[in-house]
mmCIF file with all atom_site columns, C-alpha atoms and ligand atoms in Angstrom:
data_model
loop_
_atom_site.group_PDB
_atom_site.id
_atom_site.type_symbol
_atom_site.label_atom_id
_atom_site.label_alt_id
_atom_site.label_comp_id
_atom_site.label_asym_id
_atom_site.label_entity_id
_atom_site.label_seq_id
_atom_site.pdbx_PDB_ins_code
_atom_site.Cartn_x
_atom_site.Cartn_y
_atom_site.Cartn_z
_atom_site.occupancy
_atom_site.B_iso_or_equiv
_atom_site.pdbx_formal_charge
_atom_site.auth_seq_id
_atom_site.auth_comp_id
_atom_site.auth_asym_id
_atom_site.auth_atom_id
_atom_site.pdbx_PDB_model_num
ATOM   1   C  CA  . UNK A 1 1   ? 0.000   0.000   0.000  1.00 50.00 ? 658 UNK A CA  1
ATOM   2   C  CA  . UNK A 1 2   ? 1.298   3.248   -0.585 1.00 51.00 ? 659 UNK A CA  1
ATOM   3   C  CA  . UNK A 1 3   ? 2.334   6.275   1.785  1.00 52.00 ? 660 UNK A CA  1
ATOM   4   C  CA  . UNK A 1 4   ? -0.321  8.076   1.121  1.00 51.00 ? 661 UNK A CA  1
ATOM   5   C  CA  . UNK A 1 5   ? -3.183  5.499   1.088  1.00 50.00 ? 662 UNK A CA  1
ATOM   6   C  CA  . UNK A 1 6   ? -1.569  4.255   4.893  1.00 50.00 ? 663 UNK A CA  1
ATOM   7   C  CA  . UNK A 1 7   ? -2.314  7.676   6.103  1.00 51.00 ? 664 UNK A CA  1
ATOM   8   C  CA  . UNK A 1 8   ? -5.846  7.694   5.098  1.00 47.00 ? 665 UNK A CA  1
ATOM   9   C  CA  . UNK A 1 9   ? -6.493  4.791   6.202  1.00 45.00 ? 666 UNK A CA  1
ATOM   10  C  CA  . UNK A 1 10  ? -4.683  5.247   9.423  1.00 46.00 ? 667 UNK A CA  1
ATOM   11  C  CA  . UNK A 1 11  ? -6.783  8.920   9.716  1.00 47.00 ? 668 UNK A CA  1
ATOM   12  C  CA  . UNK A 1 12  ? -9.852  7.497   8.932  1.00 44.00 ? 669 UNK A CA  1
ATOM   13  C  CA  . UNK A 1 13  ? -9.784  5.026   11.912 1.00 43.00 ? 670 UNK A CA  1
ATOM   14  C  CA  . UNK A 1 14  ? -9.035  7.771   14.126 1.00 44.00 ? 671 UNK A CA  1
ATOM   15  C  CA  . UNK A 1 15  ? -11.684 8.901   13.369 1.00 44.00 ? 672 UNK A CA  1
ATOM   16  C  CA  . UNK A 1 16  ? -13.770 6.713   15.089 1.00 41.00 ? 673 UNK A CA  1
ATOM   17  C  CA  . UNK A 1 17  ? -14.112 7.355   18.490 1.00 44.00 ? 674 UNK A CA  1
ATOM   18  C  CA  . UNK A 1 18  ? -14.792 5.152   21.278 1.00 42.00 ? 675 UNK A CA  1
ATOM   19  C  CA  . UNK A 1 19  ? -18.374 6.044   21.965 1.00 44.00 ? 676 UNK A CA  1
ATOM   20  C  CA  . UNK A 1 20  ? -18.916 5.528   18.310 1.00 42.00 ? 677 UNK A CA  1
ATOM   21  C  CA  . UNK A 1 21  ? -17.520 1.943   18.835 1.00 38.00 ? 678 UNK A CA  1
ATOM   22  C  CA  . UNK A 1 22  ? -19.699 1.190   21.607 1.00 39.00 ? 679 UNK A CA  1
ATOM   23  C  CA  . UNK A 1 23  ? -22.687 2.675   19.859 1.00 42.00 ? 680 UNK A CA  1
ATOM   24  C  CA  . UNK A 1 24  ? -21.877 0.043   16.851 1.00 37.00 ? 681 UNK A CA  1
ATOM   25  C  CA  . UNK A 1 25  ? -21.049 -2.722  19.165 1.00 38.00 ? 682 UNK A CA  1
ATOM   26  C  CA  . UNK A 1 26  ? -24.836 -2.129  20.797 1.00 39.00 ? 683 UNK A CA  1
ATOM   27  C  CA  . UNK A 1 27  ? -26.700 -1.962  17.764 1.00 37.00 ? 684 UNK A CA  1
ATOM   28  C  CA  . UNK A 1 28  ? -24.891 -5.543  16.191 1.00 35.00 ? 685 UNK A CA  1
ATOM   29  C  CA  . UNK A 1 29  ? -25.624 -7.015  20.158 1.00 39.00 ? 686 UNK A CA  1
ATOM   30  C  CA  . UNK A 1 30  ? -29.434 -5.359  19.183 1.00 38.00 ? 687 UNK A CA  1
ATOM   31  C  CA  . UNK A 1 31  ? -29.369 -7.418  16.398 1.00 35.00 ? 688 UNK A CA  1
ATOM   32  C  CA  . UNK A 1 32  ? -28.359 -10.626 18.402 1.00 39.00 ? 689 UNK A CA  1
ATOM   33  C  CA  . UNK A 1 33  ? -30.849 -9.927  21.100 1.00 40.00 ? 690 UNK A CA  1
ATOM   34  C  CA  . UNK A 1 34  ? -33.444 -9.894  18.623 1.00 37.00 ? 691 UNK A CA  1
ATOM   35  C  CA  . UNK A 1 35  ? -32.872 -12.889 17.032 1.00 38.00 ? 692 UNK A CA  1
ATOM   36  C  CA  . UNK A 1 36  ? -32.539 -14.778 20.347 1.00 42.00 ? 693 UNK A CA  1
ATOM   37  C  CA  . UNK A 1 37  ? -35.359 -13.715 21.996 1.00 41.00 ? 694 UNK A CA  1
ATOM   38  C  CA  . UNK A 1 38  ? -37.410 -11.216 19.055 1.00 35.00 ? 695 UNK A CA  1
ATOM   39  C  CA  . UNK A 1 39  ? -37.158 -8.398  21.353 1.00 42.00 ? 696 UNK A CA  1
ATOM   40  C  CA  . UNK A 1 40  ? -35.519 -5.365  20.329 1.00 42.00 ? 697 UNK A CA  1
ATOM   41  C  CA  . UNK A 1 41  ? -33.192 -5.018  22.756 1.00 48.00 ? 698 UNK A CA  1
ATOM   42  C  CA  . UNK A 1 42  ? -32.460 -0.978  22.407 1.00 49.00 ? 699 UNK A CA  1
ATOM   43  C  CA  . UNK A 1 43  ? -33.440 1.644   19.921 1.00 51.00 ? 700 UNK A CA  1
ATOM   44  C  CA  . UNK A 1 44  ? -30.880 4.229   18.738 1.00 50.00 ? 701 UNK A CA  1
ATOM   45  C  CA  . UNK A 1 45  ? -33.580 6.644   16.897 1.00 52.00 ? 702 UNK A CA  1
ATOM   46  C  CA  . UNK A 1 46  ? -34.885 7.133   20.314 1.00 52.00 ? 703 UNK A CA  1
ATOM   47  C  CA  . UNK A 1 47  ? -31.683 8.694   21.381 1.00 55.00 ? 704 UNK A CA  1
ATOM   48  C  CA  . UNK A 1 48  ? -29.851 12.382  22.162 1.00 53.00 ? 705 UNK A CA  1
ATOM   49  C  CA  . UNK A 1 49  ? -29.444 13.886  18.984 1.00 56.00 ? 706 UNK A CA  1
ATOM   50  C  CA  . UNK A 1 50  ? -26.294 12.994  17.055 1.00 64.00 ? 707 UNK A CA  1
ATOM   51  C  CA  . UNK A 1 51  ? -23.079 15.517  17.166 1.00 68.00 ? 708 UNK A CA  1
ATOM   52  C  CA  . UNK A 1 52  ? -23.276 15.729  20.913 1.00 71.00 ? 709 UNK A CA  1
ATOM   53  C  CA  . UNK A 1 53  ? -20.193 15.431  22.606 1.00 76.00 ? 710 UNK A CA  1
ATOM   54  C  CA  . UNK A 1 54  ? -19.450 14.833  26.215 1.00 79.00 ? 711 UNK A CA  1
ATOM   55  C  CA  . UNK A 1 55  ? -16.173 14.361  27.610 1.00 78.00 ? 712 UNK A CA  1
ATOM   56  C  CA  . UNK A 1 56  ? -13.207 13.982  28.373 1.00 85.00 ? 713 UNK A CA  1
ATOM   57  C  CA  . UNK A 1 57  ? -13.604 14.534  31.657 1.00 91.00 ? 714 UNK A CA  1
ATOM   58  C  CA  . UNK A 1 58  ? -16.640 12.679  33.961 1.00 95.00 ? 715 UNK A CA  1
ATOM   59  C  CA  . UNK A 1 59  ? -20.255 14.677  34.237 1.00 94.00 ? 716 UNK A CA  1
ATOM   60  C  CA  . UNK A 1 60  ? -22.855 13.854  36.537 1.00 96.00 ? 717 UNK A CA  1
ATOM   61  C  CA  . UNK A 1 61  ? -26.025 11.821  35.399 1.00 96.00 ? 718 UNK A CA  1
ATOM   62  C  CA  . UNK A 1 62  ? -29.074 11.304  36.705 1.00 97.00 ? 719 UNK A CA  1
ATOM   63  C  CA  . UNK A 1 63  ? -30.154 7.132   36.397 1.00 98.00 ? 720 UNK A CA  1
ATOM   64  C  CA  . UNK A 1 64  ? -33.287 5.041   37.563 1.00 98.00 ? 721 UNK A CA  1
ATOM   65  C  CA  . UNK A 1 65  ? -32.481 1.995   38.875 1.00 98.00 ? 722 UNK A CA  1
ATOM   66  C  CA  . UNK A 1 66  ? -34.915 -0.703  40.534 1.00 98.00 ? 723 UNK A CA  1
ATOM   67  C  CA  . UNK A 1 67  ? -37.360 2.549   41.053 1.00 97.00 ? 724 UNK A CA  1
ATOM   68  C  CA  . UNK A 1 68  ? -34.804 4.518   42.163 1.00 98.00 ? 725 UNK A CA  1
ATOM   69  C  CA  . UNK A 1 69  ? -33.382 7.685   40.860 1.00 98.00 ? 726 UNK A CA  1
ATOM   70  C  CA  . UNK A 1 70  ? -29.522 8.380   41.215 1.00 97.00 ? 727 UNK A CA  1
ATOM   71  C  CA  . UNK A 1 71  ? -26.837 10.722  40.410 1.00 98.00 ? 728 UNK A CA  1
ATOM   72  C  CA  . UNK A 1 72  ? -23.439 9.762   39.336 1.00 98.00 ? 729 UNK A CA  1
ATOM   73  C  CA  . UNK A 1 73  ? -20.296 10.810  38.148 1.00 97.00 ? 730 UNK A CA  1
ATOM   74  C  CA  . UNK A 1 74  ? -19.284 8.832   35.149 1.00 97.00 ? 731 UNK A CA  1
ATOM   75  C  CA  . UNK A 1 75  ? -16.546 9.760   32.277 1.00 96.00 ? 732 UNK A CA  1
ATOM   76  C  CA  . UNK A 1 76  ? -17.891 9.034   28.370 1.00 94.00 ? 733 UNK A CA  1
ATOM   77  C  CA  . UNK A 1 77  ? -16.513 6.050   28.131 1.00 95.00 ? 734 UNK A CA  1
ATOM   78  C  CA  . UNK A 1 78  ? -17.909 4.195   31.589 1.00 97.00 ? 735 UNK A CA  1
ATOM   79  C  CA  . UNK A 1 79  ? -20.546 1.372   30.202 1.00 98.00 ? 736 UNK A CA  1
ATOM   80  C  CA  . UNK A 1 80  ? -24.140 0.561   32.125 1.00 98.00 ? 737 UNK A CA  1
ATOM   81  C  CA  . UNK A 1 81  ? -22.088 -2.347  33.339 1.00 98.00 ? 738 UNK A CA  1
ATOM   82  C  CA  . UNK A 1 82  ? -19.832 -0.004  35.281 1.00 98.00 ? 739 UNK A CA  1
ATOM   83  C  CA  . UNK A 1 83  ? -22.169 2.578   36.144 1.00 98.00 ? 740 UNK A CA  1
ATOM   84  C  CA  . UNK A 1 84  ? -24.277 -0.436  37.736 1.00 98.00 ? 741 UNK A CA  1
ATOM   85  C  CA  . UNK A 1 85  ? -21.354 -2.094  39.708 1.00 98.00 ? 742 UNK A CA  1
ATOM   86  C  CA  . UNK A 1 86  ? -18.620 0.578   39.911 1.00 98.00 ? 743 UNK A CA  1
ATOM   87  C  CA  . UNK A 1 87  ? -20.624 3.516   41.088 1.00 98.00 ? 744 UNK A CA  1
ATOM   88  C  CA  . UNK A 1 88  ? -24.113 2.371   42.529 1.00 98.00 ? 745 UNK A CA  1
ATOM   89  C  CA  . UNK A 1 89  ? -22.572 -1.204  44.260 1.00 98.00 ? 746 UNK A CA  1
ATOM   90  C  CA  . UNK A 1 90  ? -25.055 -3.102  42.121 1.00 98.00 ? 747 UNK A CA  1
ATOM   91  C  CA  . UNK A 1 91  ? -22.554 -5.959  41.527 1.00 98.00 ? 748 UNK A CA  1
ATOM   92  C  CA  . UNK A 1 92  ? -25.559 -8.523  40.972 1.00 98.00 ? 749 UNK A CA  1
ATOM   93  C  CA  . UNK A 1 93  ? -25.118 -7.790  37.343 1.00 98.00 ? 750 UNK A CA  1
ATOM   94  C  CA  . UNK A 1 94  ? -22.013 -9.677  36.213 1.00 98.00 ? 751 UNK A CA  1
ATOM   95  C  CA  . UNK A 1 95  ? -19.099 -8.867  33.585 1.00 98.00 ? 752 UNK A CA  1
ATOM   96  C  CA  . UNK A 1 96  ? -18.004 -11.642 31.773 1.00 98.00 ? 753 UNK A CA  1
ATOM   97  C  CA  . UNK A 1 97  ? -16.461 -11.343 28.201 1.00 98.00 ? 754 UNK A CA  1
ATOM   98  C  CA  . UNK A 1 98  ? -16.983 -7.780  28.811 1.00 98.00 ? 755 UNK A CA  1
ATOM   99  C  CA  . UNK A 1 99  ? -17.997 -7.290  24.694 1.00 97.00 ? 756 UNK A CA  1
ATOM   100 C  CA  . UNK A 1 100 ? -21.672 -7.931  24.086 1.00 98.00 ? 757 UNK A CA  1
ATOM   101 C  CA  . UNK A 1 101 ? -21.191 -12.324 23.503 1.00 98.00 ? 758 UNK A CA  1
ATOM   102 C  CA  . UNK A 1 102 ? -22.349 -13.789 26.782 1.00 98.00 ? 759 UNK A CA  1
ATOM   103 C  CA  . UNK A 1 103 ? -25.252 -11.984 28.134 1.00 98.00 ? 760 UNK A CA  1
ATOM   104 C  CA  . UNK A 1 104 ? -24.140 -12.215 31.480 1.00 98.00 ? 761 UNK A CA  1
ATOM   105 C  CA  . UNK A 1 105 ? -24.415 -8.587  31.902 1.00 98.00 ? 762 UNK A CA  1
ATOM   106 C  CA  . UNK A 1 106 ? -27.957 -8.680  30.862 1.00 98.00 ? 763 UNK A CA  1
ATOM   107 C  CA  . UNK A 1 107 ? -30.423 -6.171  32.836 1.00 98.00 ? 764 UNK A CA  1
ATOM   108 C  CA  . UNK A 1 108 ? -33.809 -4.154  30.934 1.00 98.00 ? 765 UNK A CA  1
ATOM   109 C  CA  . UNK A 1 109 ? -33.800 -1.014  30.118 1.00 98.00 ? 766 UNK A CA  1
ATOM   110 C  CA  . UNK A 1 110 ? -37.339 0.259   30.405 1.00 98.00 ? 767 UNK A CA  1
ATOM   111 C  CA  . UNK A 1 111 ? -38.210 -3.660  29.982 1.00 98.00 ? 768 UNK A CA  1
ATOM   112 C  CA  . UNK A 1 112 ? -36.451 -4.782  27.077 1.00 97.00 ? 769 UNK A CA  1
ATOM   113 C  CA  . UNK A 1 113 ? -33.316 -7.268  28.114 1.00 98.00 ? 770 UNK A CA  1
ATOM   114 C  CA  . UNK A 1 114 ? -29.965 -5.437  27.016 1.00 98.00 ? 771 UNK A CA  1
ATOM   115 C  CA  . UNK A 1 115 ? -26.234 -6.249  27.009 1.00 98.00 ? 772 UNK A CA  1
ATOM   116 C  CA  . UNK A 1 116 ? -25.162 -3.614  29.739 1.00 98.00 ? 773 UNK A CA  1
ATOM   117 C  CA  . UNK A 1 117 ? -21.528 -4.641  29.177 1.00 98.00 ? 774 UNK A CA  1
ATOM   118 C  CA  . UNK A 1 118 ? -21.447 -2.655  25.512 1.00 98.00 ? 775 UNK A CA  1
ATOM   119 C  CA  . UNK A 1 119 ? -24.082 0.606   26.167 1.00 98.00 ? 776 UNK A CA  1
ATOM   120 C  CA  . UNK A 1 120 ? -22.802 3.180   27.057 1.00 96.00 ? 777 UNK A CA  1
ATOM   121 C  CA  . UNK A 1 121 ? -23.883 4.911   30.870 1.00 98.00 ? 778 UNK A CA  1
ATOM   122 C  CA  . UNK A 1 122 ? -24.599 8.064   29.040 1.00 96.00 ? 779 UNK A CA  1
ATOM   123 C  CA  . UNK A 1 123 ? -26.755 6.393   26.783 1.00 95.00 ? 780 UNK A CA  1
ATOM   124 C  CA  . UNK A 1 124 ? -29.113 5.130   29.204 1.00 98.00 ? 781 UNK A CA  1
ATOM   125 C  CA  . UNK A 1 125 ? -30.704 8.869   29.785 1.00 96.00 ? 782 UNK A CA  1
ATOM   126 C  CA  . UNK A 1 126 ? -34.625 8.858   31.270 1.00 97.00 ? 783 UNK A CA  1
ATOM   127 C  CA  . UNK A 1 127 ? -34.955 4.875   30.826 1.00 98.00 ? 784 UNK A CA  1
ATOM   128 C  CA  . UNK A 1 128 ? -35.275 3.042   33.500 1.00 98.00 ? 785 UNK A CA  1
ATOM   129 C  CA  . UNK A 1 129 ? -32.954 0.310   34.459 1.00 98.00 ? 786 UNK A CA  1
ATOM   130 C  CA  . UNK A 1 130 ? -34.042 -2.690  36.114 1.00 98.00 ? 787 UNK A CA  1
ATOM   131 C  CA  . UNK A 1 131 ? -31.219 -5.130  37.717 1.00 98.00 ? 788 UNK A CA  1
ATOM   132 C  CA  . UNK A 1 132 ? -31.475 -8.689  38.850 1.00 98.00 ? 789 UNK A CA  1
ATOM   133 C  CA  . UNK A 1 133 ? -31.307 -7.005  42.393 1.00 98.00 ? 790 UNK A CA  1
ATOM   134 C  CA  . UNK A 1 134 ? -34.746 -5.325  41.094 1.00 98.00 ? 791 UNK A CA  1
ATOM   135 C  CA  . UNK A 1 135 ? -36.509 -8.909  40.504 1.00 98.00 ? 792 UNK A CA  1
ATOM   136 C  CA  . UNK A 1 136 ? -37.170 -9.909  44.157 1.00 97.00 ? 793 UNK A CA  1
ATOM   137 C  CA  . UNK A 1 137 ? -40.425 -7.824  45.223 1.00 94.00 ? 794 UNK A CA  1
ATOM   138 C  CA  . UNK A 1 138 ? -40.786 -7.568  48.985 1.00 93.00 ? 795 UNK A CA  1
ATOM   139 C  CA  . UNK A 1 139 ? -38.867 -9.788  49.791 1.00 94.00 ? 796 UNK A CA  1
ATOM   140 C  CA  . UNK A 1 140 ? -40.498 -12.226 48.094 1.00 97.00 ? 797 UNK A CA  1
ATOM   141 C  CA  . UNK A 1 141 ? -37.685 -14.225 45.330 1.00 98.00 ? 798 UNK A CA  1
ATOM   142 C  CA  . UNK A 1 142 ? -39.483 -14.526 41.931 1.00 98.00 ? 799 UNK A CA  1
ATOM   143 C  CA  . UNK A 1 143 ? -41.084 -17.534 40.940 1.00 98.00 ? 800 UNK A CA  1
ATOM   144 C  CA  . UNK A 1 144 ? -38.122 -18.382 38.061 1.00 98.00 ? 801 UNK A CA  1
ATOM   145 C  CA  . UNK A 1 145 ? -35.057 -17.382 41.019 1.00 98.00 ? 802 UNK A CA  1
ATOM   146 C  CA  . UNK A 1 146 ? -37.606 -20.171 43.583 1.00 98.00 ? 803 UNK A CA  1
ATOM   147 C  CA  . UNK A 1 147 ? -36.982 -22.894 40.570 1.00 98.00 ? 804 UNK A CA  1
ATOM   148 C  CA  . UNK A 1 148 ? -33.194 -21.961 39.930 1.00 98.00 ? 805 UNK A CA  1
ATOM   149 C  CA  . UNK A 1 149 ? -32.731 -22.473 43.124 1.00 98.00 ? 806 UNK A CA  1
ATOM   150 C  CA  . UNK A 1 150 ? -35.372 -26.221 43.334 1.00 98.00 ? 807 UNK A CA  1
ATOM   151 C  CA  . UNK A 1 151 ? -33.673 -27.383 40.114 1.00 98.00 ? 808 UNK A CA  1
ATOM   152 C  CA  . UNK A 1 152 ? -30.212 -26.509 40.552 1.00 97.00 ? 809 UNK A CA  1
ATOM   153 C  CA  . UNK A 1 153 ? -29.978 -24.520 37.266 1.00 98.00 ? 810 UNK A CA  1
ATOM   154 C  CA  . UNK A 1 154 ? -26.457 -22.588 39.162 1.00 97.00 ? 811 UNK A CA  1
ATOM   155 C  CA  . UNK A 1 155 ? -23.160 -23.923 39.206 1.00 97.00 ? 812 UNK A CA  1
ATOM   156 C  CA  . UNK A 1 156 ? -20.189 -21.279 39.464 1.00 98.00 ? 813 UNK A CA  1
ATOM   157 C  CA  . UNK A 1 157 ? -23.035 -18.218 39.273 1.00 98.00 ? 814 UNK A CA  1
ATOM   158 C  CA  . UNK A 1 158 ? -21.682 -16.210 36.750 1.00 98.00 ? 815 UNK A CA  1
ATOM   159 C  CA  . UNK A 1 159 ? -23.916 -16.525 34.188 1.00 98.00 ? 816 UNK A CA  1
ATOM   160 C  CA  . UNK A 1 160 ? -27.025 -16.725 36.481 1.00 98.00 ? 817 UNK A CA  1
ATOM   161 C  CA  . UNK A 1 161 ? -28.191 -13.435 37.112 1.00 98.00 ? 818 UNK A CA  1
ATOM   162 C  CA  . UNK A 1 162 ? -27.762 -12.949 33.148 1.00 98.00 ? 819 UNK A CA  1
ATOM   163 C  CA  . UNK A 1 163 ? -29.416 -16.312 32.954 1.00 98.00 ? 820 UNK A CA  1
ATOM   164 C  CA  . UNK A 1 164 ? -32.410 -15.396 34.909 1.00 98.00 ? 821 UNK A CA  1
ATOM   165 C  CA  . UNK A 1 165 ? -33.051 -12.157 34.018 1.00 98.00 ? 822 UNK A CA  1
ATOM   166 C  CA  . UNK A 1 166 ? -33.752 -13.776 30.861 1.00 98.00 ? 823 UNK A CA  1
ATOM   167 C  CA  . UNK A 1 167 ? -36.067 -16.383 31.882 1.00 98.00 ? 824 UNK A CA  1
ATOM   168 C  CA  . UNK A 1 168 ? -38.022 -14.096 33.978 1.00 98.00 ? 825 UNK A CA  1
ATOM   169 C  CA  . UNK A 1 169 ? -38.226 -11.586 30.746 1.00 98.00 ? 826 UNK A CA  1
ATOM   170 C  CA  . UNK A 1 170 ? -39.428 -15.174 28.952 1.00 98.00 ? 827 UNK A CA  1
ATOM   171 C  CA  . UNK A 1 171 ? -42.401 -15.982 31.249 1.00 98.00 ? 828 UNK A CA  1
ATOM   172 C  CA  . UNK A 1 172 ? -43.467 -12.360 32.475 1.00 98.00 ? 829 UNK A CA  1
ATOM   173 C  CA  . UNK A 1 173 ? -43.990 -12.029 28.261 1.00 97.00 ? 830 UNK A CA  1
ATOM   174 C  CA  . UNK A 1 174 ? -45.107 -15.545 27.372 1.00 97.00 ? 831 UNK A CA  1
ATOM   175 C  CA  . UNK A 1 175 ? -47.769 -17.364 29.964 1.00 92.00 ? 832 UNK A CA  1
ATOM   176 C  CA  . UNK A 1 176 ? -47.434 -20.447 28.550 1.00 96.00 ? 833 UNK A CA  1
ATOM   177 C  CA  . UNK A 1 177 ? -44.081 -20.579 26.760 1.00 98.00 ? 834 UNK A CA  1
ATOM   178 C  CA  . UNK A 1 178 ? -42.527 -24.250 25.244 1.00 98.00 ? 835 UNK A CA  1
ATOM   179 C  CA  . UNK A 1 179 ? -38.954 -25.624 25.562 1.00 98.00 ? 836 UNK A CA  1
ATOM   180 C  CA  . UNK A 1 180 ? -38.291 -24.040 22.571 1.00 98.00 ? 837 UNK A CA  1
ATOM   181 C  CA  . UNK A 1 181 ? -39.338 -20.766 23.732 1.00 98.00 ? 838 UNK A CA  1
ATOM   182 C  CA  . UNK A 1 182 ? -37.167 -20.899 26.830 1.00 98.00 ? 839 UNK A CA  1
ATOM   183 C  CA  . UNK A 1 183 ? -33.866 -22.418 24.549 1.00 98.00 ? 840 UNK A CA  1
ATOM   184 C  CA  . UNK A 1 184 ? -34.979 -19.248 22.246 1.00 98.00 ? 841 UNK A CA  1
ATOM   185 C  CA  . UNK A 1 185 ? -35.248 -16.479 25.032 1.00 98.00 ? 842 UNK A CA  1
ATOM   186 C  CA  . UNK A 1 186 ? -31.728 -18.117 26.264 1.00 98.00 ? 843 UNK A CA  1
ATOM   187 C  CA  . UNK A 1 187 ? -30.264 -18.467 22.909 1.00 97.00 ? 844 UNK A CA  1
ATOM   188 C  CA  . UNK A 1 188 ? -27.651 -15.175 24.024 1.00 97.00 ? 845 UNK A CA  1
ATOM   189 C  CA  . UNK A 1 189 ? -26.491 -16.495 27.413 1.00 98.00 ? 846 UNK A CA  1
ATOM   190 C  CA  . UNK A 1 190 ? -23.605 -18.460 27.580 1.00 98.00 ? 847 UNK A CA  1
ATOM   191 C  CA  . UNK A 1 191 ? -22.703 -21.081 30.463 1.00 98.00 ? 848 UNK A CA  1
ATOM   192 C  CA  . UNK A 1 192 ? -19.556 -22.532 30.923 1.00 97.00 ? 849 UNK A CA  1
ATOM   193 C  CA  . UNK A 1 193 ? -21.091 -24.931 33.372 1.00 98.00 ? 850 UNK A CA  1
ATOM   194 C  CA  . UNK A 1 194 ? -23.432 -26.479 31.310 1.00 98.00 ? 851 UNK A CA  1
ATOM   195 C  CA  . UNK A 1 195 ? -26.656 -25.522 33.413 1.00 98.00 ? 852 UNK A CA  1
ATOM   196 C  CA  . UNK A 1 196 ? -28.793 -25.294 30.370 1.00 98.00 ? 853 UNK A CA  1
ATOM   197 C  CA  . UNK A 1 197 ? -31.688 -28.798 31.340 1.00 98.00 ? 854 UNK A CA  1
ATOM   198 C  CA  . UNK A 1 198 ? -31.704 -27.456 34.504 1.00 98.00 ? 855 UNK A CA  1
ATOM   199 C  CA  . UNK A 1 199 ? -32.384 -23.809 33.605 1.00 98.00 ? 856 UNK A CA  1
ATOM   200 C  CA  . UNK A 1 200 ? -34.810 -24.778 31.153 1.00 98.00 ? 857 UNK A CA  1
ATOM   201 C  CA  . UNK A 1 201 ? -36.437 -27.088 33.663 1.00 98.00 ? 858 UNK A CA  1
ATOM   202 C  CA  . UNK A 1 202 ? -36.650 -24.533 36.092 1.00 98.00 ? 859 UNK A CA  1
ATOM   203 C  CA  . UNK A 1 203 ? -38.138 -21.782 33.742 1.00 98.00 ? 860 UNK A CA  1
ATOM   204 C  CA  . UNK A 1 204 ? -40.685 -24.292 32.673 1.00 98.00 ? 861 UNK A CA  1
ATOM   205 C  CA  . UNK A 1 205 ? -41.683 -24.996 36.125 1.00 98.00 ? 862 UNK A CA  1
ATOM   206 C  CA  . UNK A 1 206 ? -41.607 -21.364 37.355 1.00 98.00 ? 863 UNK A CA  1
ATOM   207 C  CA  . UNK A 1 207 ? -43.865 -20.430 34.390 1.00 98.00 ? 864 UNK A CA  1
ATOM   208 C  CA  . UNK A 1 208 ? -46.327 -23.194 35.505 1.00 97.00 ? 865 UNK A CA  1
ATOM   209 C  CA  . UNK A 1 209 ? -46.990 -22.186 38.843 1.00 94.00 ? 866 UNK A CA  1
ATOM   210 C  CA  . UNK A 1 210 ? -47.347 -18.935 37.157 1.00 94.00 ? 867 UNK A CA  1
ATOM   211 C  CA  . UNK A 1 211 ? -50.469 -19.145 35.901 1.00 87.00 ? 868 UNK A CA  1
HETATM 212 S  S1  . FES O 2 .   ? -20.342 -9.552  29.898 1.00 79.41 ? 278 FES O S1  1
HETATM 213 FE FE1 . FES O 2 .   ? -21.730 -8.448  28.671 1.00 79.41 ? 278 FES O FE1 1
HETATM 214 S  S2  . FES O 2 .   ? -22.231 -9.804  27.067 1.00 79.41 ? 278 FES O S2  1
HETATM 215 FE FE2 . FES O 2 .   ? -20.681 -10.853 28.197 1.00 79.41 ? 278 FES O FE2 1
HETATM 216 S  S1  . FES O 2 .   ? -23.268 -21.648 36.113 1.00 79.41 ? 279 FES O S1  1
HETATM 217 FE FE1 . FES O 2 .   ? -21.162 -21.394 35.613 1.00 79.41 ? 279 FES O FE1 1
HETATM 218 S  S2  . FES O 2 .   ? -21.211 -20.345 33.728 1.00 79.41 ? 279 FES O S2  1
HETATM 219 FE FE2 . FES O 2 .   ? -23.270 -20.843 34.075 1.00 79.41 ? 279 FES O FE2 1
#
């Protein structure tokens, strides 16, 4: 290649900045989330307008987690992932590959299940967050955490919360869903351990008593 072509190539990757990355990196784990589980995990037309720059020092956000408002300090680059763990002490929420291919970061974002790992905190703006520490009410364990817990579906733990907040997205959606619906809301989570039967036992179950 010649001189000249190296340093327009080299400019032109410069050029992309990290929040761009992370924007691309959520819309392709968008697309994966919505083939696993046909919910659209996060849309980008419903965000700040574009040409808005923040950075590069931190600024102070306002975020709504498990009903409850909070304001942090978080630099540009700081994903939901480390918002949630780093600055609020939510460490339910795990980081695994830490790049969108596991789900183990999963939590909702007004609802919809989303790789927290690859969005950026400063993305997140008026939506509400909901955490696996959020799925408990009262006290009271969910019915899909009751049957992880009956069937064994854990072995080390760190795809679990990912795991269930997946399931419980599943049967709080679908009354009455199939195997094939639980493999198919799963399809994104990866464990190591091999917990899958017993997950998929246990989401079955928990969707049963349910009803
Ligand atoms: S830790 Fe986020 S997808 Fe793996
Ligand atoms: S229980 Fe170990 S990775 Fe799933």
């Amino acid at each position: 290649m010649e001189k000249k072509d190296q340093d327009a190539e080299s400019k032109s990757a410069k050029n992309i900045s990290r929040r761009g990355f992370i924007r691309g990196a959520g819309l392709s784990t968008a697309g994966s989330v919505l083939l696993s589980s046909n919910v659209l995990a996060f849309d980008y037309k419903e965000q700040p307008a574009k040409g808005k720059e923040f950075g590069p020092g931190a600024m102070t956000i306002k975020m709504k987690v498990n009903g409850i408002t909070k304001s942090i300090s978080v630099e540009p680059r700081t994903t939901l992932a480390a918002a949630l763990r780093d600055h609020l002490g939510l460490t339910g929420t795990k980081v695994v590959c830490d790049r969108g291919a596991c789900s183990a970061c999963t939590v909702y974002l007004d609802g919809k299940p989303v790789n927290s790992c690859i969005m950026s905190a400063l993305d997140v703006g008026d939506k509400e967050v909901t955490t696996i520490e959020g799925i408990a009410k009262n006290g009271e364990l969910h019915p899909v955490q009751e049957a992880f817990i009956e069937h064994d579906a854990s072995q080390c733990g760190y795809c679990t919360p990912g795991m269930v907040m997946s399931c419980v997205h599943l049967v709080e959606n679908n009354p009455n869903p199939n195997l094939e619906d639980v493999k198919d809301a799963t399809r994104g989570n990866l464990c190591r351990c091999g917990t899958y039967p017993h997950v998929f036992k246990a989401t079955l179950e928990a969707a049963k008593k349910m009803i």
